[in-house]
XYZ file of C-alpha atoms in Angstrom:
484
model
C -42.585 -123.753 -229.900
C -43.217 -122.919 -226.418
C -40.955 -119.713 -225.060
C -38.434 -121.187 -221.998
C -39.791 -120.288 -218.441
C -37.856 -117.222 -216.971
C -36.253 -118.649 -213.918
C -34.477 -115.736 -211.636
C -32.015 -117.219 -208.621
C -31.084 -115.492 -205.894
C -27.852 -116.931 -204.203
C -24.338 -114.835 -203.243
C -22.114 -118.408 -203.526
C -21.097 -117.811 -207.104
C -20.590 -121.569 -207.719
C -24.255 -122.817 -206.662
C -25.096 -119.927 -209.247
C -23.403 -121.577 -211.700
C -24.297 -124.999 -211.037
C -27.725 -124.593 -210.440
C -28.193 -121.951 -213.733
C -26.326 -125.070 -216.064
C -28.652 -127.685 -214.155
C -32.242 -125.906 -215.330
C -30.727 -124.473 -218.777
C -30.635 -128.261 -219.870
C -34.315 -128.401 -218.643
C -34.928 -125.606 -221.114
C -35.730 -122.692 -218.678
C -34.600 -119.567 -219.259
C -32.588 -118.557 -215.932
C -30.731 -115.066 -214.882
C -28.838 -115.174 -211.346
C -28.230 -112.763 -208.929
C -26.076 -112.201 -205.649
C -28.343 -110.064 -203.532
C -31.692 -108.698 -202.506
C -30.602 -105.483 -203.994
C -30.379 -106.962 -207.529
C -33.469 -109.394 -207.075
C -35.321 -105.945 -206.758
C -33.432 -104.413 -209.557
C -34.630 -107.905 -211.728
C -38.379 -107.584 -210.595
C -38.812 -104.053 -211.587
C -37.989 -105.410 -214.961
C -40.390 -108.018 -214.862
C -41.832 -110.691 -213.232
C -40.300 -114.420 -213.536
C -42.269 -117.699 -213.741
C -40.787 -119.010 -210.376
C -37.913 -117.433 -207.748
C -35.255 -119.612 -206.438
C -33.677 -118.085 -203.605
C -31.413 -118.753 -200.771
C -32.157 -117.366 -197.038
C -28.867 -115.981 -196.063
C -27.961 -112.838 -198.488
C -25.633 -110.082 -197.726
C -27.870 -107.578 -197.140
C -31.279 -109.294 -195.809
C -32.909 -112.260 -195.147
C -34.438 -114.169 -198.029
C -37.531 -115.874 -196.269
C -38.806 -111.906 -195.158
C -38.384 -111.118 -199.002
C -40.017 -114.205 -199.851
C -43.074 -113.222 -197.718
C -43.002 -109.884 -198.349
C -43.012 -110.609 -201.887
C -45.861 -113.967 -202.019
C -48.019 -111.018 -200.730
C -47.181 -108.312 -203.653
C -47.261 -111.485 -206.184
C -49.420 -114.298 -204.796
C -49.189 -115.938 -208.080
C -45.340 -115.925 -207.749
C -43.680 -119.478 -206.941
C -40.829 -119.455 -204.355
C -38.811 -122.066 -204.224
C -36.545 -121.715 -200.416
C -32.913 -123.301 -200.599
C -30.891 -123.116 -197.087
C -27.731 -124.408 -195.130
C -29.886 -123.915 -191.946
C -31.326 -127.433 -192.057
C -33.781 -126.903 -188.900
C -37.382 -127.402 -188.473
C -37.838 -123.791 -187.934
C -36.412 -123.114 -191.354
C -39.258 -125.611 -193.444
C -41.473 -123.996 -191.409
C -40.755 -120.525 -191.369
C -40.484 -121.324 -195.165
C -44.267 -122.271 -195.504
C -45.265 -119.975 -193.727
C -43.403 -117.232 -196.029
C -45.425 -118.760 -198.641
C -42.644 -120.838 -200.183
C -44.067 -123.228 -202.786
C -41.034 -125.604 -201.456
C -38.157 -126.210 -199.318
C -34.668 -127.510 -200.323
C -32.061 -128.096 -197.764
C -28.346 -127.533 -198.861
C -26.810 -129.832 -200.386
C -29.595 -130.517 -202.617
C -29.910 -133.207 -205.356
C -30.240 -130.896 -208.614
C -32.948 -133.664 -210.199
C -34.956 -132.806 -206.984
C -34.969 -129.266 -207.504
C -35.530 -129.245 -211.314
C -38.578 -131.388 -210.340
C -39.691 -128.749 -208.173
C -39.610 -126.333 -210.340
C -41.592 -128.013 -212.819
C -43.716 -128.324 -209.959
C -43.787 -124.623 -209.653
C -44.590 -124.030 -213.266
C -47.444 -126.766 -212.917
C -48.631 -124.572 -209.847
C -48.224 -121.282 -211.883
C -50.242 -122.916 -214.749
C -53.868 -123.430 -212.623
C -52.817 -126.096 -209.763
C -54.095 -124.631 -206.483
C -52.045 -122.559 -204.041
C -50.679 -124.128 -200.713
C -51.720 -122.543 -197.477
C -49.350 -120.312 -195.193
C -49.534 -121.542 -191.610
C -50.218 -119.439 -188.589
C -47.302 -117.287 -186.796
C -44.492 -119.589 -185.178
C -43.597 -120.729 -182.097
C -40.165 -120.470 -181.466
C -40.137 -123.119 -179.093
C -39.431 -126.493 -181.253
C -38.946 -129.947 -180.131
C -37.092 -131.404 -183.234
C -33.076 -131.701 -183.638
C -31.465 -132.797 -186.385
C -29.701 -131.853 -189.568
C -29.294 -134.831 -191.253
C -31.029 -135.742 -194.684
C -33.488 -138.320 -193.084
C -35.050 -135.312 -190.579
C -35.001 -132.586 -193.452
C -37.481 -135.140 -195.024
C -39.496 -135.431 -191.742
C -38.868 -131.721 -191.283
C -40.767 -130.845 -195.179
C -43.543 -133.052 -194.690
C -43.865 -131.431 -190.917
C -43.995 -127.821 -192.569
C -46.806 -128.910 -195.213
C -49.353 -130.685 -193.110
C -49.222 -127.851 -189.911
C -51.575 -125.936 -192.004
C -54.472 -128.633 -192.336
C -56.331 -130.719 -190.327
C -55.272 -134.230 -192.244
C -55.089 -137.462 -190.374
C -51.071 -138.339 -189.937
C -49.533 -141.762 -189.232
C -46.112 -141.622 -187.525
C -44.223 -144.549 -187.298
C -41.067 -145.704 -186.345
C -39.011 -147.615 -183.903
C -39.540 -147.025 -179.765
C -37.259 -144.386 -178.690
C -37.675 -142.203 -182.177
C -39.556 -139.098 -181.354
C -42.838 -139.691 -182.353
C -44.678 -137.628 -180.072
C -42.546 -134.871 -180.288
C -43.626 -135.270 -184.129
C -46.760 -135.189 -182.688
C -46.652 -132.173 -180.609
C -44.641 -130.097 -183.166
C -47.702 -130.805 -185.364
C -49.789 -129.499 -182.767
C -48.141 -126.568 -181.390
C -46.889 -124.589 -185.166
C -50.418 -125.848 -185.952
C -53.805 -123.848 -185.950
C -55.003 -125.381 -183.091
C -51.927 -125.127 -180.950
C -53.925 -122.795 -178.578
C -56.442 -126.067 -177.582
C -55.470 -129.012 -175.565
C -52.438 -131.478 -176.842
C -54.036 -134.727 -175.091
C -51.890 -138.203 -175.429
C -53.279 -141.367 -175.003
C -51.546 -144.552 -175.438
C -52.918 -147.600 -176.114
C -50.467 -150.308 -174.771
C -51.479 -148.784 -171.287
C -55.016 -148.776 -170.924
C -56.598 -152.527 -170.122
C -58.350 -153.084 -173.516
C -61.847 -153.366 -171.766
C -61.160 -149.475 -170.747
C -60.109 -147.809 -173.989
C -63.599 -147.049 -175.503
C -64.484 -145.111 -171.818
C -60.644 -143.367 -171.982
C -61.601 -142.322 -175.523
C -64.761 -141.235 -175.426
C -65.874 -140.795 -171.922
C -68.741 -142.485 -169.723
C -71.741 -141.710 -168.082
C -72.206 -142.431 -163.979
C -73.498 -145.614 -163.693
C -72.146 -146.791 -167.145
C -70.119 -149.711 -165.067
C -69.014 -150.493 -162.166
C -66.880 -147.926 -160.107
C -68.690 -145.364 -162.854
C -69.647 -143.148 -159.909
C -69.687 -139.803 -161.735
C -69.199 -138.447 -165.286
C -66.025 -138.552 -166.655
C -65.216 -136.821 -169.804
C -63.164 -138.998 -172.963
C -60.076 -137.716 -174.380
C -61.885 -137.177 -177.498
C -64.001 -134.397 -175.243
C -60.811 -133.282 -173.571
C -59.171 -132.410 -176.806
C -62.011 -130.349 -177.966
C -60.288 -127.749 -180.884
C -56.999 -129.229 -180.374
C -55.259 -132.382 -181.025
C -55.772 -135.738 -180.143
C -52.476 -138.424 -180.113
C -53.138 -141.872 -180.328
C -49.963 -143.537 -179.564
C -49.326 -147.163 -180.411
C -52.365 -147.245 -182.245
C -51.510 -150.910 -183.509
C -51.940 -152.211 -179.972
C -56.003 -151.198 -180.197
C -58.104 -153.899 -179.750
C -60.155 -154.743 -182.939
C -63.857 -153.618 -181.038
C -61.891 -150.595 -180.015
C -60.618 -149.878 -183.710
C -64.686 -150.405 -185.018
C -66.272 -147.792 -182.921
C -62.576 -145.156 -183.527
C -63.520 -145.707 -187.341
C -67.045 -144.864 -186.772
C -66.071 -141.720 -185.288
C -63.357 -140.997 -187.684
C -66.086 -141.648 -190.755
C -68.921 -139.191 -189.136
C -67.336 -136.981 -187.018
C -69.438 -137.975 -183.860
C -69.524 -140.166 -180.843
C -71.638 -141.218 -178.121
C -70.110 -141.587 -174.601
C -70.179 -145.288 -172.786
C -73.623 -145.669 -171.117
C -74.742 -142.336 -172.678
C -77.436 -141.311 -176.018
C -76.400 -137.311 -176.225
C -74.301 -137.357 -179.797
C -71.151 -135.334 -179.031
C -69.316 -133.643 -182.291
C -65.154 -134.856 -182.427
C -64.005 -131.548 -183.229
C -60.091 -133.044 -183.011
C -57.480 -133.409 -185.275
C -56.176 -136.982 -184.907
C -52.220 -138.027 -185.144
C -51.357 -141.535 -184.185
C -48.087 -143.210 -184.199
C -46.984 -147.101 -184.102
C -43.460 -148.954 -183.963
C -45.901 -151.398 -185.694
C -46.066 -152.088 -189.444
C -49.832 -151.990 -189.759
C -49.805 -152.836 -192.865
C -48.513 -156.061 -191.984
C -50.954 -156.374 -189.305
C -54.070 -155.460 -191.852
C -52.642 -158.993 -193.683
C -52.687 -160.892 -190.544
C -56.076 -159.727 -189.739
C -54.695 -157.954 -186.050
C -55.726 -154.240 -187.654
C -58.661 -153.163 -189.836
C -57.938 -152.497 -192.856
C -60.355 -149.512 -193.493
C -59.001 -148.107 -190.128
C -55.984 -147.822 -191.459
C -56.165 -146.012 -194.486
C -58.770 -143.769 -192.772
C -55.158 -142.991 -190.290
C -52.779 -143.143 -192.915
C -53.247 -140.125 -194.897
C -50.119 -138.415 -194.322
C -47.573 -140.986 -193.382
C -44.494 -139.850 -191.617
C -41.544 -142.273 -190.487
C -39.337 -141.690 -188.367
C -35.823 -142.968 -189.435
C -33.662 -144.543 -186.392
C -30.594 -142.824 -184.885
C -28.259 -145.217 -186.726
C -29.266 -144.127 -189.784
C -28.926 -140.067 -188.688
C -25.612 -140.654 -187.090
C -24.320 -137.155 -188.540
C -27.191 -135.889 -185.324
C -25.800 -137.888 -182.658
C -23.238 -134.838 -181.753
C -26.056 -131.901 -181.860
C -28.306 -134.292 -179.819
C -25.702 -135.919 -177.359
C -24.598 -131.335 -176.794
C -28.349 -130.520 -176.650
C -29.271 -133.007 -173.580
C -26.293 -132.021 -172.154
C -27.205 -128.783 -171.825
C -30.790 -129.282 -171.356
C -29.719 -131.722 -168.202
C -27.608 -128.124 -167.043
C -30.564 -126.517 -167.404
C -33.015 -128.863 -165.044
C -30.427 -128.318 -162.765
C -27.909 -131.165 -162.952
C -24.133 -130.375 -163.411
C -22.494 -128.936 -166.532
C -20.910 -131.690 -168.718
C -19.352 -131.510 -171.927
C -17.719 -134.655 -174.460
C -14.271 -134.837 -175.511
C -13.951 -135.498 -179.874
C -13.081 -139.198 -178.766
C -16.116 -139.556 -176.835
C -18.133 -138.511 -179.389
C -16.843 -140.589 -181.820
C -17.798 -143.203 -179.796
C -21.489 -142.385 -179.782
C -21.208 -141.658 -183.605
C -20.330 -145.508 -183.380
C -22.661 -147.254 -181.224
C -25.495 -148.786 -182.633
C -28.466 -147.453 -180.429
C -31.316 -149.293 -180.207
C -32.945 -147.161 -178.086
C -32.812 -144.331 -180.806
C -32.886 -140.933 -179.427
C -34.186 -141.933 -176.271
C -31.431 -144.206 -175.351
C -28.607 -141.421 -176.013
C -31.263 -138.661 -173.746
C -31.078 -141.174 -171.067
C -27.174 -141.739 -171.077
C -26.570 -137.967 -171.314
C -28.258 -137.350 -168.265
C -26.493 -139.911 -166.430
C -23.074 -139.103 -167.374
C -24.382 -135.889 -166.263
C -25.249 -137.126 -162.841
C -22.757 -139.723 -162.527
C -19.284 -138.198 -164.085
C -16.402 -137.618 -162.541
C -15.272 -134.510 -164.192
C -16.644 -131.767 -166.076
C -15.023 -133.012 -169.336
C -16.892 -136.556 -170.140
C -13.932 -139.156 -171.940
C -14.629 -142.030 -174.149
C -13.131 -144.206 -171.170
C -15.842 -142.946 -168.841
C -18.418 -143.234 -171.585
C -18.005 -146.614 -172.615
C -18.451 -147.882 -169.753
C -21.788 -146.064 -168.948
C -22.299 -147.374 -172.566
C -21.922 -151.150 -170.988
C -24.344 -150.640 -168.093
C -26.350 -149.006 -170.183
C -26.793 -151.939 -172.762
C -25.741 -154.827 -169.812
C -22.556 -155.834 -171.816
C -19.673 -154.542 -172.943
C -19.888 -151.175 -175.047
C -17.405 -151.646 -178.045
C -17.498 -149.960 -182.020
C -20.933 -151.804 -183.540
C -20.990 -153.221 -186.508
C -21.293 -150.824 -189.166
C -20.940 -150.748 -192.911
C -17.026 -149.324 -193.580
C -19.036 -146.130 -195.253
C -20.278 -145.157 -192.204
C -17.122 -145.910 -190.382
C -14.639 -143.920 -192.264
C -17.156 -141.038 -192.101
C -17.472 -140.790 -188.701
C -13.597 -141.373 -188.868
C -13.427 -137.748 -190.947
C -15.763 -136.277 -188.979
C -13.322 -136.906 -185.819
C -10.410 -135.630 -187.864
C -12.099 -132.135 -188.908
C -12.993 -131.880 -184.832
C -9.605 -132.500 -183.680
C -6.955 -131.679 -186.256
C -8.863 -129.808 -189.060
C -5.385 -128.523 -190.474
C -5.070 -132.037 -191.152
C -7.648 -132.538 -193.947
C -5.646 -130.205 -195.803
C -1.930 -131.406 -195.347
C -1.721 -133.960 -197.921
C -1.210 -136.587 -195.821
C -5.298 -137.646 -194.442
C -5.085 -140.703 -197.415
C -2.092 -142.549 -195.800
C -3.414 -142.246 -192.316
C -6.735 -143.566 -193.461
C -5.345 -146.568 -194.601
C -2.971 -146.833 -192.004
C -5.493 -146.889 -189.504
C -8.183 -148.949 -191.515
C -5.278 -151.487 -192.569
C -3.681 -152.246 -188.851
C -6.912 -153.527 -187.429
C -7.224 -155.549 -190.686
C -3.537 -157.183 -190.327
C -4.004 -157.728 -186.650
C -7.190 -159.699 -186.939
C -6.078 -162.269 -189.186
C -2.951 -162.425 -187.261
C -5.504 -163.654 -184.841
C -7.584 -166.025 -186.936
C -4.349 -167.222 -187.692
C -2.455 -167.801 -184.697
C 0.064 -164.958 -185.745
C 0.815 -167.401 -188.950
C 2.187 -164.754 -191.724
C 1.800 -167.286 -194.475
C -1.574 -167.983 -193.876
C -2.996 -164.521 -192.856
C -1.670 -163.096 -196.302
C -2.902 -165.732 -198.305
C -6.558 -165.215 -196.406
C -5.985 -161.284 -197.171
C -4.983 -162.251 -200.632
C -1.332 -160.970 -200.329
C 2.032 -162.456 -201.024
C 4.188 -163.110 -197.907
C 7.175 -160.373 -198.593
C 4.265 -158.079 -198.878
C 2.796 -158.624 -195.646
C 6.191 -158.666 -194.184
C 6.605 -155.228 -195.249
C 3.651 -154.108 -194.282
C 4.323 -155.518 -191.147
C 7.402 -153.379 -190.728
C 5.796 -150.089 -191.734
C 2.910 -150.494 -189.436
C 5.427 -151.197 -186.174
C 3.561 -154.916 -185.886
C 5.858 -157.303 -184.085
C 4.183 -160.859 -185.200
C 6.887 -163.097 -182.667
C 6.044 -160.385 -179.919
C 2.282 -161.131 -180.059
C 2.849 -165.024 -180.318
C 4.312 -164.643 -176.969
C 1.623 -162.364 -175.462
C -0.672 -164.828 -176.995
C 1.463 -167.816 -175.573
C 1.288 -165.836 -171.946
C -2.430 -165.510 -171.982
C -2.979 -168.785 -172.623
């Protein structure tokens, strides 16, 4: 019978201890738990476990340092990083401690038993992951939500090599700064970052904006001119909306991508593509492959480390940090000092942005410019939301989920005592329950019969209902009567 794995966890919440110990016990491993740095010491001078699970805030140090400190004593040891500080800088700073892995809190517990089988595979003869180079401090990326620590892991893994990525994901998303975050915590992040994108270059143009043309090569070819490929020599080359190539255009990239050389337009010297290449689409090429609009080789040859970019309606939980960070980025260029009352940013927790991140920069800056006072209301903000979109800015549709989340999320900004007071159930259905009874008031032409039946109630019901909500059905038949 094979001897349980010795797992030691470092964590000083005394409940994720507990949890987390139960969770890999019924995976068989053998786990001990401790609260500090102190007693992780204490742990290793009595021997070495098969992986370390640790957490980056302790109460007396910082886990990543002891993680890197230690993947240095004990290369062989697996480190498995869990962290509340759901940034970027944290995956990274992670892999480059020489984490085997990265879990933001909360953390499924089937993700992180998988990762430390993972571990144990790696301890058992599966190769080592590279550290990347120091970090810059300077990142692009905001967001804590679930869908960007995802985008954030796969960020931290690939910095270290020179793999081919694919970013996709709707206009507005971020997918340069993906780009350029790839770029500058990368190896080559001290050679050019040069952007090229392909819906902007007349399609009989892109082969000389890619890889440069001789004098004479064409007409109005009076000199030289070096390609982007040539420009980006050591560093990194972006290809943005890559599925807007043209198909001879994606024939001679492949060629270059498959030998690693290139010939300039009009020219015979063979010129080494010493670039790493990261290209980015709000395309689905793989649907375009199947409608013949993309090559198919081109695209797997692009496609080795895919990374999409989810839109801001599905990280709503980032809206806040984003809408405060271009406010105060929009201080910094100069523009006046704005901040956005707990009803205002409800409402951008609500609206449905298609536009993505872009869309919400954009309106920050002009609230910025535009606003009345230094305080930015809801008011004031929908209606820069209606000029914005050219109609009327209201609540989007949303699934009731979302809703009554960003619903708590107001509550804890405004009144946290109230999500403790025993009484955050009845106002929840109060306030989900009024809007329901008024709108089939509506439907029904402020008819009580049928608006219960539709609702499924009995009349007395709604009646009372009526009563405890303050809803005056004979006072809106007449406001109805008036508009009319």
């Amino acid at each position: 019978m094979t001897n349980p794995a010795r797992i030691l966890l470092v964590d000083d919440d005394a409940a994720i201890r507990t949890v987390v110990a139960q969770a890999l016990r019924r995976e068989g491993h053998d786990v001990q738990s401790v609260a500090t740095l102190g007693q992780l010491r204490a742990e290793l001078r009595a021997g070495l476990p098969a992986v370390l699970v640790t957490d980056v805030v302790l109460p007396d140090g910082d886990g990543l340092e002891m993680a890197a400190s230690l993947a240095t004593e004990y290369p062989d040891l697996p480190i498995i990083v869990l962290s509340a500080r759901n940034t970027l800088t944290t995956a990274v700073r992670a892999t480059e401690a020489g984490a085997f892995d990265y879990l933001p809190k909360p953390f499924d517990l089937d993700t992180l038993a998988l990762a430390v089988r993972g571990a144990l595979a790696r301890r058992a003869g599966a190769a080592d992951e590279q550290p990347v180079d120091a970090l810059d401090s300077s990142l692009p990326l905001i967001g804590r939500s679930p869908a960007m620590q995802d985008v954030y892991r796969v960020i931290a893994r690939v910095v270290a090599t020179d793999l081919t990525v694919l970013v996709t994901g709707e206009s507005g998303t971020g997918k340069e700064l993906v780009a350029r975050a790839i770029h500058d915590l990368g190896r080559r992040r001290r050679a050019p970052f040069i952007a090229l994108n392909m819906a902007a270059i007349p399609r009989e143009l892109i082969e000389a904006e890619l890889f440069g043309h001789e004098r004479g090569a064409f007409t109005g070819a009076a000199q030289r001119s070096a390609g982007k490929f040539e420009q980006a020599a050591g560093g990194t080359l972006f290809l943005d909306e890559i599925g807007d190539m043209p198909m001879e255009a994606q024939t001679r990239l492949l060629r270059v991508l498959q030998s690693g050389e290139f010939t300039s337009v009009g020219g015979a010297r063979v010129i080494r593509a010493d670039v790493r290449i990261v290209a980015a689409t709000n395309k689905t090429l793989a649907a375009q492959v199947q409608s013949g609009q993309f090559r198919e080789d081109l695209f797997y040859r692009l496609n080795v480390v895919p990374i999409a970019l989810p839109p801001l309606r599905e990280r709503r939980q980032d809206i806040a940090l984003l809408a405060r960070h271009f406010l105060d980025q929009a201080a910094r260029d100069g523009l006046p000092r704005k901040s956005l009352t707990a009803e205002a940013l409800a409402l951008l927790e609500g609206h449905d942005w298609p536009g993505n991140v872009r869309e919400l920069e954009n309106l920050m800056r002009r609230v910025a410019v535009l606003g009345r006072d230094a305080v930015i209301e809801a008011g004031e903000l929908r209606g820069a939301l209606g000029e914005a979109t050219g109609r009327p800015a209201a609540l989007p549709d949303t699934d009731l989920d979302e809703a009554v989340r960003a619903w708590v999320r107001r509550i804890a900004r405004e009144e946290p005592a109230a999500l403790d007071n025993g009484t955050l159930y009845d106002r929840l259905i109060s306030d989900v329950e009024r809007p329901l009874i008024e709108a089939m008031l509506d439907r029904h032409a402020n008819n009580q019969l049928r608006a219960a039946k539709a609702m499924g109630l009995n009349r007395n019901t709604l009646r009372k209902r009526l009563d405890d909500l303050g809803i005056d059905p004979a006072l809106r038949s007449y406001h109805a009567d008036k508009e009319r």
